[in-house]
CSV table of C-alpha atoms in Angstrom, one decimal:
chain,number,residue,atom,x,y,z
A,1,UNK,CA,9.4,5.1,59.1
A,2,UNK,CA,5.9,6.3,60.0
A,3,UNK,CA,2.2,5.1,58.6
A,4,UNK,CA,2.0,7.9,55.8
A,5,UNK,CA,5.6,7.1,54.2
A,6,UNK,CA,5.2,3.4,54.0
A,7,UNK,CA,1.3,3.5,52.6
A,8,UNK,CA,3.0,5.6,50.1
A,9,UNK,CA,5.8,3.3,49.7
A,10,UNK,CA,3.7,0.6,49.2
A,11,UNK,CA,1.1,2.8,46.6
A,12,UNK,CA,4.7,3.3,44.5
A,13,UNK,CA,5.3,0.0,44.9
A,14,UNK,CA,1.8,-1.5,43.4
A,15,UNK,CA,2.1,1.6,40.6
A,16,UNK,CA,5.4,0.7,39.2
A,17,UNK,CA,4.4,-2.9,39.0
A,18,UNK,CA,0.9,-2.5,37.2
A,19,UNK,CA,3.6,-0.2,34.8
A,20,UNK,CA,6.0,-2.7,34.5
A,21,UNK,CA,2.7,-5.7,34.0
A,22,UNK,CA,1.6,-2.6,30.5
A,23,UNK,CA,5.0,-3.0,29.5
A,24,UNK,CA,5.2,-6.5,29.6
A,25,UNK,CA,1.3,-6.0,27.8
A,26,UNK,CA,2.4,-3.8,25.3
A,27,UNK,CA,5.8,-5.8,24.2
A,28,UNK,CA,3.9,-9.1,23.9
A,29,UNK,CA,1.8,-7.1,21.8
A,30,UNK,CA,4.9,-5.6,19.9
A,31,UNK,CA,6.3,-8.6,19.2
A,32,UNK,CA,3.2,-10.5,17.5
A,33,UNK,CA,2.1,-8.3,15.3
A,34,UNK,CA,5.5,-8.6,14.3
A,35,UNK,CA,5.9,-12.3,14.2
A,36,UNK,CA,2.3,-12.6,12.1
A,37,UNK,CA,2.9,-9.6,10.1
A,38,UNK,CA,7.0,-11.3,9.6
A,39,UNK,CA,4.7,-14.5,9.1
A,40,UNK,CA,2.2,-13.1,6.0
A,41,UNK,CA,5.1,-11.8,4.7
A,42,UNK,CA,6.9,-14.6,3.8
A,43,UNK,CA,4.0,-17.2,3.6
A,44,UNK,CA,3.0,-14.6,0.3
A,45,UNK,CA,6.5,-15.0,-0.8
A,46,UNK,CA,7.4,-18.8,-0.4
A,47,UNK,CA,4.2,-20.7,0.7
A,48,UNK,CA,3.1,-21.9,4.0
A,49,UNK,CA,4.6,-25.6,3.3
A,50,UNK,CA,8.4,-23.9,2.7
A,51,UNK,CA,8.7,-21.0,6.2
A,52,UNK,CA,10.1,-22.9,9.6
A,53,UNK,CA,9.3,-21.3,12.5
A,54,UNK,CA,12.9,-21.3,12.9
A,55,UNK,CA,13.0,-18.6,10.2
A,56,UNK,CA,10.0,-16.7,10.6
A,57,UNK,CA,12.0,-15.7,14.3
A,58,UNK,CA,15.2,-14.8,12.1
A,59,UNK,CA,13.2,-12.5,9.5
A,60,UNK,CA,11.6,-10.9,12.3
A,61,UNK,CA,14.9,-10.5,14.2
A,62,UNK,CA,13.8,-12.2,17.6
A,63,UNK,CA,14.8,-15.5,19.0
A,64,UNK,CA,13.2,-18.9,18.6
A,65,UNK,CA,11.9,-19.0,22.3
A,66,UNK,CA,10.1,-15.6,22.5
A,67,UNK,CA,8.1,-17.4,19.0
A,68,UNK,CA,8.2,-20.8,20.6
A,69,UNK,CA,6.4,-19.2,24.1
A,70,UNK,CA,3.7,-17.3,21.8
A,71,UNK,CA,2.6,-20.5,19.1
A,72,UNK,CA,3.7,-24.1,19.5
A,73,UNK,CA,3.5,-25.2,15.4
A,74,UNK,CA,3.0,-23.5,12.7
A,75,UNK,CA,-0.8,-24.8,13.3
A,76,UNK,CA,-1.4,-22.3,15.7
A,77,UNK,CA,0.0,-19.5,14.0
A,78,UNK,CA,-1.7,-19.9,11.0
A,79,UNK,CA,-4.5,-20.2,13.7
A,80,UNK,CA,-4.1,-16.8,14.8
A,81,UNK,CA,-3.7,-14.9,11.5
A,82,UNK,CA,-6.5,-16.2,10.3
A,83,UNK,CA,-8.3,-14.7,13.2
A,84,UNK,CA,-9.1,-11.4,11.9
A,85,UNK,CA,-10.1,-12.8,8.3
A,86,UNK,CA,-12.3,-15.3,9.9
A,87,UNK,CA,-14.4,-12.5,11.6
A,88,UNK,CA,-13.9,-10.4,8.5
A,89,UNK,CA,-15.6,-13.4,6.2
A,90,UNK,CA,-18.0,-13.5,8.9
A,91,UNK,CA,-19.0,-9.4,8.0
A,92,UNK,CA,-19.7,-10.2,5.3
A,93,UNK,CA,-21.9,-12.5,4.9
A,94,UNK,CA,-24.0,-10.9,8.2
A,95,UNK,CA,-24.1,-7.8,5.3
A,96,UNK,CA,-24.5,-10.4,2.1
A,97,UNK,CA,-27.7,-12.0,4.9
A,98,UNK,CA,-29.1,-8.6,5.1
A,99,UNK,CA,-28.6,-7.5,1.7
A,100,UNK,CA,-30.5,-9.9,0.4
A,101,UNK,CA,-32.8,-10.1,3.2
A,102,UNK,CA,-36.4,-9.2,0.6
A,103,UNK,CA,-34.8,-12.0,-1.5
A,104,UNK,CA,-35.8,-16.0,-0.8
A,105,UNK,CA,-34.0,-18.1,1.3
A,106,UNK,CA,-32.4,-20.4,-0.9
A,107,UNK,CA,-30.6,-16.3,-2.5
A,108,UNK,CA,-29.0,-15.9,0.5
A,109,UNK,CA,-27.6,-19.1,0.9
A,110,UNK,CA,-26.3,-19.5,-2.4
A,111,UNK,CA,-24.7,-16.5,-1.7
A,112,UNK,CA,-22.9,-17.4,1.5
A,113,UNK,CA,-21.9,-20.7,-0.1
A,114,UNK,CA,-19.6,-18.6,-2.8
A,115,UNK,CA,-18.5,-16.8,0.4
A,116,UNK,CA,-17.2,-20.0,1.6
A,117,UNK,CA,-15.9,-20.8,-1.3
A,118,UNK,CA,-14.1,-17.5,-2.5
A,119,UNK,CA,-12.6,-17.9,1.1
A,120,UNK,CA,-11.2,-21.1,0.7
A,121,UNK,CA,-10.0,-20.1,-2.5
A,122,UNK,CA,-8.5,-17.4,-1.3
A,123,UNK,CA,-7.2,-18.4,1.9
A,124,UNK,CA,-6.1,-22.7,1.4
A,125,UNK,CA,-2.4,-21.7,2.3
A,126,UNK,CA,-3.8,-20.8,5.5
A,127,UNK,CA,-6.2,-23.5,5.9
A,128,UNK,CA,-4.7,-26.6,4.9
A,129,UNK,CA,-1.7,-26.0,8.2
A,130,UNK,CA,-4.5,-26.0,10.3
A,131,UNK,CA,-6.5,-27.9,9.2
A,132,UNK,CA,-3.7,-30.7,8.8
A,133,UNK,CA,-2.6,-29.6,13.1
A,134,UNK,CA,-6.6,-30.1,13.8
A,135,UNK,CA,-6.8,-33.6,11.8
A,136,UNK,CA,-3.1,-34.5,13.8
A,137,UNK,CA,-4.7,-33.4,17.0
A,138,UNK,CA,-5.6,-36.8,19.9
A,139,UNK,CA,-9.5,-34.7,19.7
A,140,UNK,CA,-9.5,-34.6,16.0
A,141,UNK,CA,-12.8,-33.1,16.6
A,142,UNK,CA,-11.4,-29.8,18.4
A,143,UNK,CA,-12.1,-27.7,14.5
A,144,UNK,CA,-16.6,-28.8,15.4
A,145,UNK,CA,-16.6,-27.0,18.1
A,146,UNK,CA,-14.4,-24.6,17.5
A,147,UNK,CA,-16.4,-20.7,17.7
A,148,UNK,CA,-15.7,-20.4,13.7
A,149,UNK,CA,-17.6,-23.6,13.1
A,150,UNK,CA,-20.0,-23.3,15.4
A,151,UNK,CA,-20.8,-19.1,13.8
A,152,UNK,CA,-21.2,-20.5,10.6
A,153,UNK,CA,-23.0,-23.9,11.1
A,154,UNK,CA,-25.4,-21.7,13.0
A,155,UNK,CA,-25.9,-19.6,10.4
A,156,UNK,CA,-26.9,-22.0,7.6
A,157,UNK,CA,-29.0,-23.7,9.2
A,158,UNK,CA,-31.0,-20.8,9.6
A,159,UNK,CA,-30.9,-20.4,6.4
A,160,UNK,CA,-31.9,-23.9,5.6
A,161,UNK,CA,-34.8,-23.9,8.2
A,162,UNK,CA,-35.7,-20.2,6.2
A,163,UNK,CA,-36.2,-21.9,3.2
A,164,UNK,CA,-37.9,-25.7,3.9
A,165,UNK,CA,-39.7,-24.7,7.5
A,166,UNK,CA,-42.2,-27.8,7.5
A,167,UNK,CA,-38.3,-29.3,7.7
A,168,UNK,CA,-37.5,-32.1,10.3
A,169,UNK,CA,-35.0,-30.6,13.5
A,170,UNK,CA,-32.5,-32.0,12.1
A,171,UNK,CA,-32.3,-31.8,8.7
A,172,UNK,CA,-31.0,-28.0,8.4
A,173,UNK,CA,-28.4,-29.5,10.9
A,174,UNK,CA,-27.4,-32.2,9.5
A,175,UNK,CA,-26.9,-30.3,5.8
A,176,UNK,CA,-25.2,-27.7,7.5
A,177,UNK,CA,-22.4,-29.9,8.7
A,178,UNK,CA,-22.2,-31.8,6.0
A,179,UNK,CA,-21.0,-28.8,3.4
A,180,UNK,CA,-18.5,-27.5,6.6
A,181,UNK,CA,-17.6,-30.8,5.8
A,182,UNK,CA,-17.4,-31.5,2.7
A,183,UNK,CA,-15.7,-27.4,2.4
A,184,UNK,CA,-12.0,-28.4,3.5
A,185,UNK,CA,-9.3,-27.2,1.8
A,186,UNK,CA,-7.7,-30.1,0.2
A,187,UNK,CA,-10.4,-31.2,-1.0
A,188,UNK,CA,-11.0,-28.1,-2.2
A,189,UNK,CA,-7.7,-28.2,-3.8
A,190,UNK,CA,-8.4,-31.5,-5.2
A,191,UNK,CA,-11.2,-29.7,-7.2
A,192,UNK,CA,-9.7,-27.3,-8.2
A,193,UNK,CA,-6.0,-29.4,-8.9
A,194,UNK,CA,-6.4,-32.2,-10.0
A,195,UNK,CA,-10.0,-32.4,-11.2
A,196,UNK,CA,-9.2,-29.4,-13.1
A,197,UNK,CA,-12.8,-27.5,-11.7
A,198,UNK,CA,-12.7,-23.7,-12.2
A,199,UNK,CA,-13.7,-21.3,-9.3
A,200,UNK,CA,-17.6,-20.7,-10.7
A,201,UNK,CA,-18.7,-24.2,-11.8
A,202,UNK,CA,-17.5,-25.6,-7.7
A,203,UNK,CA,-19.9,-22.6,-6.9
A,204,UNK,CA,-22.5,-23.7,-9.9
A,205,UNK,CA,-21.9,-26.9,-8.1
A,206,UNK,CA,-22.4,-26.4,-5.1
A,207,UNK,CA,-25.7,-24.6,-5.1
A,208,UNK,CA,-27.9,-27.4,-7.6
A,209,UNK,CA,-25.9,-30.3,-4.9
A,210,UNK,CA,-27.7,-28.3,-1.9
A,211,UNK,CA,-29.9,-26.0,-3.1
A,212,UNK,CA,-31.7,-29.0,-4.6
A,213,UNK,CA,-31.7,-30.0,-0.3
A,214,UNK,CA,-34.0,-28.0,0.6
């Protein structure tokens, strides 16, 4: 076999390997899309707590091994479902801040508080399993290093700094962390359910509590 034939075959093998890896990536992307669509449909129909990983795999028509290779537990699946939603919330926050740029920092902070309450109201069924997973981890503070939390903390801290430029450096960070810690989905549903507060009432109380602090 000539050197040219050897090089040709090597190139063919390399290209075939690349094509196989591309097909594998495409298959993995298709499986992820199928799993997420199936899970979202089942969660909407029955609620997150009532749907098992076995039910998701069976409805999607895939093996449980395929599902568990992608998601070790339902919390990871909920986290993936939340990713697009959290990006949408970030975009909405940025658009709201830009729209209210000429208004006071208090007005911008109040609008962001409203968006966070609306977000939890709409997505609590996904947020609660995710919250429970974080709390069951050996290092339960992992959420506070997540990109989503850090984005919200930095954004709220910036708004607080704009509203109170003479305050000490620790105050905006303390307020933003305290705010986000109180807005956990389990406590929110307690406000909505057992304590009987409406969404608008919760927004008003959060505005009074945290805008008074700035």
